[in-house]
XYZ file of C-alpha atoms in Angstrom:
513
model
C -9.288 -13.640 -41.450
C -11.058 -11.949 -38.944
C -9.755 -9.616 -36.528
C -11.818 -11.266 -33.419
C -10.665 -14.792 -34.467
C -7.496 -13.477 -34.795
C -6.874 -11.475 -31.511
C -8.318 -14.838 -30.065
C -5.094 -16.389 -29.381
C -3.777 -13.590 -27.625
C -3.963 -13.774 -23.819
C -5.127 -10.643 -21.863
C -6.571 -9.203 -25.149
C -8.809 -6.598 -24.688
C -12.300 -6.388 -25.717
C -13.521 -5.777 -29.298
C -16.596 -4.320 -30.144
C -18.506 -6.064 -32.553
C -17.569 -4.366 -35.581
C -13.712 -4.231 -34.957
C -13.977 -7.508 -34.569
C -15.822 -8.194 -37.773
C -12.867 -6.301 -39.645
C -11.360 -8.595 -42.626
C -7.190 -8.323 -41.688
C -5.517 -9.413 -45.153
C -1.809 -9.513 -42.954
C 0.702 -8.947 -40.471
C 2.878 -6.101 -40.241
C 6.043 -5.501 -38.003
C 7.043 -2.489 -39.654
C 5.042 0.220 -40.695
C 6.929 0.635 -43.870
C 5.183 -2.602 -45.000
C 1.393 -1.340 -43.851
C -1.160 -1.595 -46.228
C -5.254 -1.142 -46.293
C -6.186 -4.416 -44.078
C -2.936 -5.286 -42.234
C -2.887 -5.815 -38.797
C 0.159 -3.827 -37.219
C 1.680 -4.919 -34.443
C 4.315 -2.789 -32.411
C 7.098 -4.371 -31.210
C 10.149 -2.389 -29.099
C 13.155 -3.275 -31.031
C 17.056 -2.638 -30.203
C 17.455 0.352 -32.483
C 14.135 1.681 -33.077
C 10.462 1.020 -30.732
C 7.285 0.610 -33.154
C 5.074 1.983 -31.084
C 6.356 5.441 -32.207
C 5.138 4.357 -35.481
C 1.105 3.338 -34.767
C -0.048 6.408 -36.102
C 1.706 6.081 -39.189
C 0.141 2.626 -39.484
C -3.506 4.053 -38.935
C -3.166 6.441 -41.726
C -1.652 3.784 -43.978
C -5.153 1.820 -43.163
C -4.397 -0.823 -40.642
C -7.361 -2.806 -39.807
C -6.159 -2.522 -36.129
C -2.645 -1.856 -34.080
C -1.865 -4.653 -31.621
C 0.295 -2.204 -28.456
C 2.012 -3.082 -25.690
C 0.113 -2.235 -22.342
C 1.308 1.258 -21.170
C 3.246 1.843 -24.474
C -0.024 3.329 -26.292
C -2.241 5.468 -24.080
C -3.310 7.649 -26.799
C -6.458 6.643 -29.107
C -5.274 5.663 -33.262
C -8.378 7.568 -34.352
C -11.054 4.831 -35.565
C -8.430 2.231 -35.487
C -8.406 -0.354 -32.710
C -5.811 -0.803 -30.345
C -5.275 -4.291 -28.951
C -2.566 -3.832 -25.878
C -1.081 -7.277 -24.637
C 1.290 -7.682 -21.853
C 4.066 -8.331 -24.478
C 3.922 -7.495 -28.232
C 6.552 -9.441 -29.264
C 5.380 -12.814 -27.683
C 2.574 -11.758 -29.500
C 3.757 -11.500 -32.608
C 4.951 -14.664 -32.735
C 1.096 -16.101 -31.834
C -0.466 -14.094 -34.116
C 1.513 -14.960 -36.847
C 1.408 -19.087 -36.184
C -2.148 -18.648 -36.008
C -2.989 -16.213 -39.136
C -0.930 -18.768 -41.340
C -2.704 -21.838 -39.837
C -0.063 -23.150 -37.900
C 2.039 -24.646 -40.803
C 4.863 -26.365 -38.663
C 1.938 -29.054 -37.491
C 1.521 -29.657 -41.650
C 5.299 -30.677 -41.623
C 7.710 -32.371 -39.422
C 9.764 -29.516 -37.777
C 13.275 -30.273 -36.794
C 15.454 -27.479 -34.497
C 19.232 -27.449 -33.831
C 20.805 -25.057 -31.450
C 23.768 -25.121 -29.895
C 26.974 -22.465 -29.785
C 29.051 -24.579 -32.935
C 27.853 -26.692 -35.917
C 24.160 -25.666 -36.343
C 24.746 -25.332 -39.804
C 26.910 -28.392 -40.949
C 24.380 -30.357 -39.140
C 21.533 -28.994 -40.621
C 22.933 -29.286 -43.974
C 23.369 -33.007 -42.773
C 19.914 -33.791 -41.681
C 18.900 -31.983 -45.251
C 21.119 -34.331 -47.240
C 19.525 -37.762 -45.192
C 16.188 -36.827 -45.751
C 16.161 -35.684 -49.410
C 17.920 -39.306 -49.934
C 14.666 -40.726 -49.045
C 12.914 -38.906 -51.528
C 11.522 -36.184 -49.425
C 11.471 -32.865 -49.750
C 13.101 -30.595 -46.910
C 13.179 -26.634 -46.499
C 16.172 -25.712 -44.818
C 16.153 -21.995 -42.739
C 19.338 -20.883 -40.683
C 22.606 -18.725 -40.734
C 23.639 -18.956 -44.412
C 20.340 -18.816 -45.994
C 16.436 -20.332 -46.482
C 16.007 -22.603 -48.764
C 12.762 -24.024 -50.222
C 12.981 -26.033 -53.145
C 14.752 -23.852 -55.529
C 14.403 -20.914 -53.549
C 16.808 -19.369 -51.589
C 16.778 -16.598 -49.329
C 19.275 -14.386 -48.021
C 19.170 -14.790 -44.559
C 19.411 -11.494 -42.490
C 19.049 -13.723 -39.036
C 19.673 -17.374 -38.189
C 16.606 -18.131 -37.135
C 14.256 -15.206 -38.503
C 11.555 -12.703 -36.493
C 8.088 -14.843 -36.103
C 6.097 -13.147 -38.577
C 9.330 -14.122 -41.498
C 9.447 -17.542 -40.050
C 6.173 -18.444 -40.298
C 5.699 -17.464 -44.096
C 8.572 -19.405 -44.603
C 7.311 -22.515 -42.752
C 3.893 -21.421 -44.839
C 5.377 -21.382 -48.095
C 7.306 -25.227 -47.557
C 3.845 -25.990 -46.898
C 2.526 -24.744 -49.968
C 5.716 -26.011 -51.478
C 5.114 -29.809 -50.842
C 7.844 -30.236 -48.220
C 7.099 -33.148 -45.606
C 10.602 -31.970 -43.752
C 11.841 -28.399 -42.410
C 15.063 -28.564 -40.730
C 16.072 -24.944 -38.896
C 19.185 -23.665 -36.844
C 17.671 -22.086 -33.875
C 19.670 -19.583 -32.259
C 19.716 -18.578 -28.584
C 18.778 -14.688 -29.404
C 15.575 -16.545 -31.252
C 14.452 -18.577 -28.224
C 15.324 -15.617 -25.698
C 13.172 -13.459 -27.730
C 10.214 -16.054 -28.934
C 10.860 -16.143 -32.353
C 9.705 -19.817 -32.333
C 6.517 -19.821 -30.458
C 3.997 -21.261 -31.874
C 6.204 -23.798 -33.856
C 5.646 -27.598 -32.666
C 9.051 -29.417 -33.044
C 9.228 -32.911 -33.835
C 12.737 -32.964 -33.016
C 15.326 -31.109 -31.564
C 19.318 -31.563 -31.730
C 21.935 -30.236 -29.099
C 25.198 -29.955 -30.136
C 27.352 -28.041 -27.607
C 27.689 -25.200 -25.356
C 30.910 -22.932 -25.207
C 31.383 -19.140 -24.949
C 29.130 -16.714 -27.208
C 26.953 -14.143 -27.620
C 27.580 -12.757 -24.045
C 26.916 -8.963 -24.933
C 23.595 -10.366 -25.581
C 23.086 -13.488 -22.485
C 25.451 -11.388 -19.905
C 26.555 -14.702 -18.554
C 26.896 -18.382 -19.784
C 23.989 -19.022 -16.910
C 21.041 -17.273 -19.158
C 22.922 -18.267 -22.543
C 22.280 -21.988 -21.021
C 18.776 -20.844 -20.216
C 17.995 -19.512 -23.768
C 18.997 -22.956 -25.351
C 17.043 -24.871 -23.067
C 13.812 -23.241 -24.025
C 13.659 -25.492 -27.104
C 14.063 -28.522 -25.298
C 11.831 -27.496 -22.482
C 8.741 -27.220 -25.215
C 9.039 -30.127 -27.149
C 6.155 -32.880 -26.568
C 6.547 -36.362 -24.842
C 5.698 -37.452 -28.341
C 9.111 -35.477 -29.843
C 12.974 -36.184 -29.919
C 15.720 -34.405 -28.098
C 19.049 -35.428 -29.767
C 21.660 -34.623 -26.844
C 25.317 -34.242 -27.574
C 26.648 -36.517 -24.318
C 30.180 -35.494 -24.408
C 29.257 -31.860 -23.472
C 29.067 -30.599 -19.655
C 26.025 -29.401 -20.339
C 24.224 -32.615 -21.794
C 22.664 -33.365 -18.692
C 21.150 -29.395 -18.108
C 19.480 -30.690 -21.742
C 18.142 -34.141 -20.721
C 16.750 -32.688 -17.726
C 14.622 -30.302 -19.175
C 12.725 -32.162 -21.518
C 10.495 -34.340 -21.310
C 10.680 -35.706 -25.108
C 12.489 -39.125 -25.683
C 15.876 -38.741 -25.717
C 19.141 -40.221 -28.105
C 22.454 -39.216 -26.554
C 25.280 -39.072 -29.154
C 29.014 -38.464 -28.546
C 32.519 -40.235 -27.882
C 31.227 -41.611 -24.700
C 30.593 -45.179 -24.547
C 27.303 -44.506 -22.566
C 26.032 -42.520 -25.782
C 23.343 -44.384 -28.158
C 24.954 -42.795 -31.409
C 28.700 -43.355 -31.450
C 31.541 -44.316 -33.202
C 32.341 -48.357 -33.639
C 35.520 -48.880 -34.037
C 38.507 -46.548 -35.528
C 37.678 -43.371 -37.509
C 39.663 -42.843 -40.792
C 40.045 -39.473 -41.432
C 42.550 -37.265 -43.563
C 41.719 -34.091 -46.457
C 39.798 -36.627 -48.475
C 37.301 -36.912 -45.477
C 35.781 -39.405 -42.982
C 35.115 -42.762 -42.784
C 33.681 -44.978 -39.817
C 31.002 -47.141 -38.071
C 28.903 -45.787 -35.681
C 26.459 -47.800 -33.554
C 22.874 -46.548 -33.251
C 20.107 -48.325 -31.338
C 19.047 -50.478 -33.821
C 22.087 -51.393 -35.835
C 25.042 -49.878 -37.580
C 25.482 -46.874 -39.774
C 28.370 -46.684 -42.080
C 29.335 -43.165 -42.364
C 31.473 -41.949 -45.352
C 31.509 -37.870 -45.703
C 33.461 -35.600 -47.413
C 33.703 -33.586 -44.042
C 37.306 -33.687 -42.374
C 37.973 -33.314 -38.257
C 37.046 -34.459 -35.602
C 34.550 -32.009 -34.549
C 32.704 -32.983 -38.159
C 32.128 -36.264 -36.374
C 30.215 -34.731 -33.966
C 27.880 -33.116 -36.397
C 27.350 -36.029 -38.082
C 26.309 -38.079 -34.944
C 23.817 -35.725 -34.437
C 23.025 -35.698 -38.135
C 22.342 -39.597 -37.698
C 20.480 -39.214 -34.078
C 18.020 -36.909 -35.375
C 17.081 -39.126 -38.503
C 17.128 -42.328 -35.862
C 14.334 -40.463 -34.386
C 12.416 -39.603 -37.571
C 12.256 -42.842 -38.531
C 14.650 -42.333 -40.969
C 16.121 -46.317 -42.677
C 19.712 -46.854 -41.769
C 20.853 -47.109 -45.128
C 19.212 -43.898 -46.083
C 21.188 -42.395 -43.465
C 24.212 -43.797 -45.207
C 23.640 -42.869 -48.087
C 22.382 -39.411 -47.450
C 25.510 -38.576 -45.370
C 27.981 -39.277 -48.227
C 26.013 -36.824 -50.838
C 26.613 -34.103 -48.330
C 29.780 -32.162 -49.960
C 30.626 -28.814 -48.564
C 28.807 -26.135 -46.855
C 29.508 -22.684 -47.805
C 32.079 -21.570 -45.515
C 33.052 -24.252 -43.391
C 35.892 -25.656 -43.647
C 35.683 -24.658 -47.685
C 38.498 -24.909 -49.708
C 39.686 -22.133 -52.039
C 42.405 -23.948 -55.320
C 43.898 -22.384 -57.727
C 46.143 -25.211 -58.492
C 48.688 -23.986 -55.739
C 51.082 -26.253 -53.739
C 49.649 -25.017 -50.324
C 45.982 -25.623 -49.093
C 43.713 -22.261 -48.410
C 40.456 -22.978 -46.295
C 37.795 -20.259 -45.248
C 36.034 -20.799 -42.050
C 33.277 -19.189 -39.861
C 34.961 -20.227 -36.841
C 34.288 -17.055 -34.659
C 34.077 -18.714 -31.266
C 37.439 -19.662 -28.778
C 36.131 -23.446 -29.500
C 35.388 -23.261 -32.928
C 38.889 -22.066 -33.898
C 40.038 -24.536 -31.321
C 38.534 -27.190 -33.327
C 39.173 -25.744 -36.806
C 43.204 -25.885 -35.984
C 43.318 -29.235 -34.769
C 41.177 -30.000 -37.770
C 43.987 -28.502 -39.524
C 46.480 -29.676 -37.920
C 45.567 -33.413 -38.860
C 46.151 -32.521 -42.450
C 48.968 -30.133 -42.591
C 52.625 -31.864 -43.092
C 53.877 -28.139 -42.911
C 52.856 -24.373 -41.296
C 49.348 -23.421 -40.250
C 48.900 -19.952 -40.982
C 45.951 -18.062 -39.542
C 43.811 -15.193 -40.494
C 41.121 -14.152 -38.139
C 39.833 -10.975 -36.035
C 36.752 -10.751 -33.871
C 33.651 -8.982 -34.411
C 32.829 -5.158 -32.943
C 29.932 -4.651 -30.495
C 29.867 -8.345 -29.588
C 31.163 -10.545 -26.513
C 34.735 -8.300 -25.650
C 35.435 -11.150 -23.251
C 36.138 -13.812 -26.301
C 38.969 -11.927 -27.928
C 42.261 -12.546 -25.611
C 40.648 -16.369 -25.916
C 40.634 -16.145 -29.250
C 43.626 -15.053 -29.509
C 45.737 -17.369 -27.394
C 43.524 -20.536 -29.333
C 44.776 -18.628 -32.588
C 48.940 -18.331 -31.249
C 48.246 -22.072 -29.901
C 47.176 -23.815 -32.708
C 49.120 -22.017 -35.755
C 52.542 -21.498 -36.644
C 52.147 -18.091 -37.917
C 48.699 -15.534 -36.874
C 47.843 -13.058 -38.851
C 45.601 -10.552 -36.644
C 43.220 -8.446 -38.641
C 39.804 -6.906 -39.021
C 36.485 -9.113 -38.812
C 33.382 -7.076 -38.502
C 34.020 -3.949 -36.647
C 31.261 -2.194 -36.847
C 31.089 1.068 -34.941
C 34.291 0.019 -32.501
C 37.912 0.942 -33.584
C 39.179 -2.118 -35.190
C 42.765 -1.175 -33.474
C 41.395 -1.558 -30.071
C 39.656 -4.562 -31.065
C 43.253 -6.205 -32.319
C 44.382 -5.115 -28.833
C 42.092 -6.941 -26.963
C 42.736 -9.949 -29.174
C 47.083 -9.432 -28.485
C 46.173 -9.426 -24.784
C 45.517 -13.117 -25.479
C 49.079 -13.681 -26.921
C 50.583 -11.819 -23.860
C 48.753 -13.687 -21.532
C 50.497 -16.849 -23.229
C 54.220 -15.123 -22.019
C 54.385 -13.552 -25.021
C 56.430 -10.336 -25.745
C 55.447 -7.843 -27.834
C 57.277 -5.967 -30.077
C 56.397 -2.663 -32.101
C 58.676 -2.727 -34.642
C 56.465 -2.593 -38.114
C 57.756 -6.616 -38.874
C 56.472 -9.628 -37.110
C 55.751 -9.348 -33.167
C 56.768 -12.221 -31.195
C 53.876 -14.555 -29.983
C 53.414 -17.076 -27.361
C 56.859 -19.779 -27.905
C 58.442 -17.034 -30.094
C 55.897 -17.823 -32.695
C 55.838 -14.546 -35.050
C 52.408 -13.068 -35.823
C 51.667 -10.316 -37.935
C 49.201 -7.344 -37.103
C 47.131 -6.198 -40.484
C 44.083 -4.586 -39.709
C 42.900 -4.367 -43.175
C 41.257 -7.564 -43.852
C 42.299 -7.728 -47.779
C 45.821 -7.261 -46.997
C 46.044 -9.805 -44.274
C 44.472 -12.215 -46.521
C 46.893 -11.588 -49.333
C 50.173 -11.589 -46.932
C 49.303 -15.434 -45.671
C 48.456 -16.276 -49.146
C 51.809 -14.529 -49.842
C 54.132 -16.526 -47.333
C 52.839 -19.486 -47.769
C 55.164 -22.389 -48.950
C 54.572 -25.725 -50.021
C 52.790 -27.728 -47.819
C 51.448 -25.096 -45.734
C 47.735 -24.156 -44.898
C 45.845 -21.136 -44.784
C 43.386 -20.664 -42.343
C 41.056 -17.571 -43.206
C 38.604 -17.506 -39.897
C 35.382 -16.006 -38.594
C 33.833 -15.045 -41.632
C 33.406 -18.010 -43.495
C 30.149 -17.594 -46.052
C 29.449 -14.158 -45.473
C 30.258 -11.406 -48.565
C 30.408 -8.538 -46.609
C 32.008 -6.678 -44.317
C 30.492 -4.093 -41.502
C 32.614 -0.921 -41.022
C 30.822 1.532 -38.863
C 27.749 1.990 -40.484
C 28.802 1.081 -43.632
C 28.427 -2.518 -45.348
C 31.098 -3.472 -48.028
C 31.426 -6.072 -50.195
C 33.957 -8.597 -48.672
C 34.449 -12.090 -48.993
C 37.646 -14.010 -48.322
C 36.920 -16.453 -50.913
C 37.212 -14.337 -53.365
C 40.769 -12.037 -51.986
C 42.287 -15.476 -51.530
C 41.365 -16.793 -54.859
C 42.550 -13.308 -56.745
C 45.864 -12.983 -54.993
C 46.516 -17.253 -55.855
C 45.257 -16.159 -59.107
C 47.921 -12.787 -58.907
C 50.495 -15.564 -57.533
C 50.098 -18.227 -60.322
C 50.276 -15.986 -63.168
C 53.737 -14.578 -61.734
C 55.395 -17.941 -61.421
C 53.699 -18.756 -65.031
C 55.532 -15.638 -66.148
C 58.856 -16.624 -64.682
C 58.659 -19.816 -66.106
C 61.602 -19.939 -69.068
């Protein structure tokens, strides 16, 4: 492609002569690692590192031409051209829609954002549409998948340049259908322009990512920003039982589905909802008929993702009994709500739940299923939202019998402090703390147990549980790994749980006269 038809889509570009803009480019480049002869660099200021530092690298690696922020890049590249824009990222993202032709107008593109169930919805919507025979690429927090093909997935909704390969390749790939999470640090930053939406879900808004949005005014304001862009001719699937439903509905000017509890909603619930650790059954009413619903999901806030499931394939077009029957091959997503059995007499589930709602939710979800104890595992991430960890922590003491307080990701903070701003949440509840080395005393003299090592606190609840019981291992759900200052270990609670029932098993097999 040429560099002048390139650079074209770029407002406030500067002039090219004549022969940089006859230069071939043969692709983007983000990072000057990836430079080769040809590529067209483009320098965006990161969090950790700013690529402008690294033009002249890119020049000698033979860049057919740097694209630079305006007063980032005074100095010359030697013979190669220097494009400065008003904003390299937003750039970025135009660049790389239009050097791969746009794919998301070759497919039908469908976004979901909100704070909880992104990714039980998506796998939803996936599971409808592949039931019609279609193929779907899926992109979002556990990983990308295109046909057979799966990617890990290093960011929920990934930088421009990745996404638009991605969306390039599904092309290539035959797929009529892309479904993508779309997180609020993607639509604050512009990951997504340049991708036309066909439809767009809203699922909820509750506190998150606040060391990134400062308050829950702008984190509002980032979600919006899909809705806000979609076409009179597009979808927006609103979740009506949310305050914030009506911030969505008034920013769009797509057709709207509302979906929710609410009797005013066009996707809800007919009727009673059977529900129990084999799943969910019910009715629910859509605008041109019924949908029988029959999932494999259990709680209540599964219905919710489900509703939007069915809302979003209303507005494709998608037959009702498609829907139906798309919905009940949907098994498990990795991490939510996943079961770990090793044949005991006491359920084990793994959850992402890292949110004050999401655990919320995941206890009652619990709760519904659990003739005994509901004993929790969870911690909260380092260098994230400091103001969700008392919350946290007084959901955790509220909805469990026992709380097992440990280490999630710290990262470069001292998991210690982090467990103390978590406690303050059990305190706040009229707890009393002890400091003997045995249980402390929680909020209603419920005992929880302070671990910071994640392996041992996952081995102690698998440890005291009794018949009957549940273990609830939170906030880290599909992930393998764990962050520990700069470090990244392998870590996955699936697997601790399932060696220490394993560890369990073969002592009472050993006992056994």
């Amino acid at each position: 492609m040429k560099l002048g038809d390139l650079v074209a889509v770029v407002a406030d570009k500067a002039v090219l002569s004549p022969e940089a803009a006859a230069r071939e480019v043969s692709d983007l480049a983000q990072d000057s690692r990836q430079v080769k002869p040809g590529s067209l660099f483009i320098a965006v200021r990161g969090f950790h590192s700013d690529g402008h530092q690294f033009i002249a690298q890119a020049a000698q690696q033979g860049a057919a031409a740097v694209i630079a922020e305006q007063g980032q890049w005074p100095k010359p590249a030697g013979n190669t051209p220097v494009v400065l824009v008003p904003d390299s990222r937003r750039a970025l993202a135009q660049l790389s829609a239009a050097f791969y032709g746009y794919p998301s107008r070759r497919l039908r593109l469908i976004g979901i954002t909100g704070t909880n169930g992104k990714t039980t919805t998506t796998y939803l919507i996936k599971a409808v549409l592949e039931a019609t025979g279609s193929r779907a690429g899926l992109i979002g927090t556990i990983d990308y998948r295109i046909g057979g093909r799966v990617y890990p997935a290093p960011n929920t909704t990934p930088e421009s340049l990745d996404l638009q390969r991605l969306l390039a390749e599904m092309v290539e790939f035959g797929a009529k259908y892309c479904v993508m999470e779309v997180s609020s640090h993607a639509l604050a930053l512009g990951r997504t322009e340049g991708c036309e939406f066909d439809a767009a879900g809203f699922t909820n808004l509750t506190q998150d990512h606040l060391d990134f949005h400062k308050d829950m005014g702008a984190y509002l304001q980032a979600k919006l920003r899909l809705f806000t862009g979609l076409s009179p001719e597009a979808c927006a699937v609103v979740n009506l039982d949310d305050p914030s439903s009506a911030a969505v509905v008034n920013a769009t000017k797509a057709k709207v589905i509302t979906t929710g509890f609410s009797e005013r909603a066009d996707v809800r619930p007919l009727g009673a909802i059977e529900h129990g650790i084999n799943g969910l059954a019910f009715e629910a009413l859509v605008p041109q008929g019924t949908v029988r619903v029959e999932s494999s999901l259990v709680g209540k806030h599964n219905v919710y993702n489900i509703l939007t499931a069915i809302g979003v394939c209303t507005a494709l077009g998608i037959a009702d009994a498609d829907i139906s029957r798309g919905l009940s091959t949907m098994r498990a997503v990795p991490g939510r709500m996943e079961t770990v059995d090793e044949g005991q007499p006491f359920g084990v589930v793994v959850d992402y739940a890292h949110t004050e709602d999401a655990l919320v939710r995941l206890l009652e979800a619990v709760r519904e299923i659990t003739p005994k104890r509901v004993i929790t595992v969870f911690g909260c991430g380092g260098d994230r939202d400091r103001t969700k960890r008392p919350k946290m922590g007084a959901a955790a003491i509220a909805g469990s019998d026992v709380v097992i307080v440990t280490s999630d990701n710290p990262r470069m903070e001292d998991p210690s402090a982090i467990i103390s701003e978590i406690e303050a949440g059990f305190i706040g509840r009229g707890a009393k703390v002890s400091q003997d080395a045995g249980p402390r005393v929680g909020s209603g003299k419920k005992p929880y147990y302070v671990l910071p090592d994640r392996s041992e606190a996952v081995a102690a609840a698998v440890r005291m549980a009794l018949p009957g019981d549940v273990v609830v291992l939170a906030g880290k759900g599909h992930e393998d790994y764990q962050l520990i200052g700069e470090k990244k270990a392998h870590f996955d609670d699936r697997e601790a749980a399932r060696a220490e029932l394993r560890n369990i098993m073969a002592d009472r097999g050993s006992r056994t006269p």
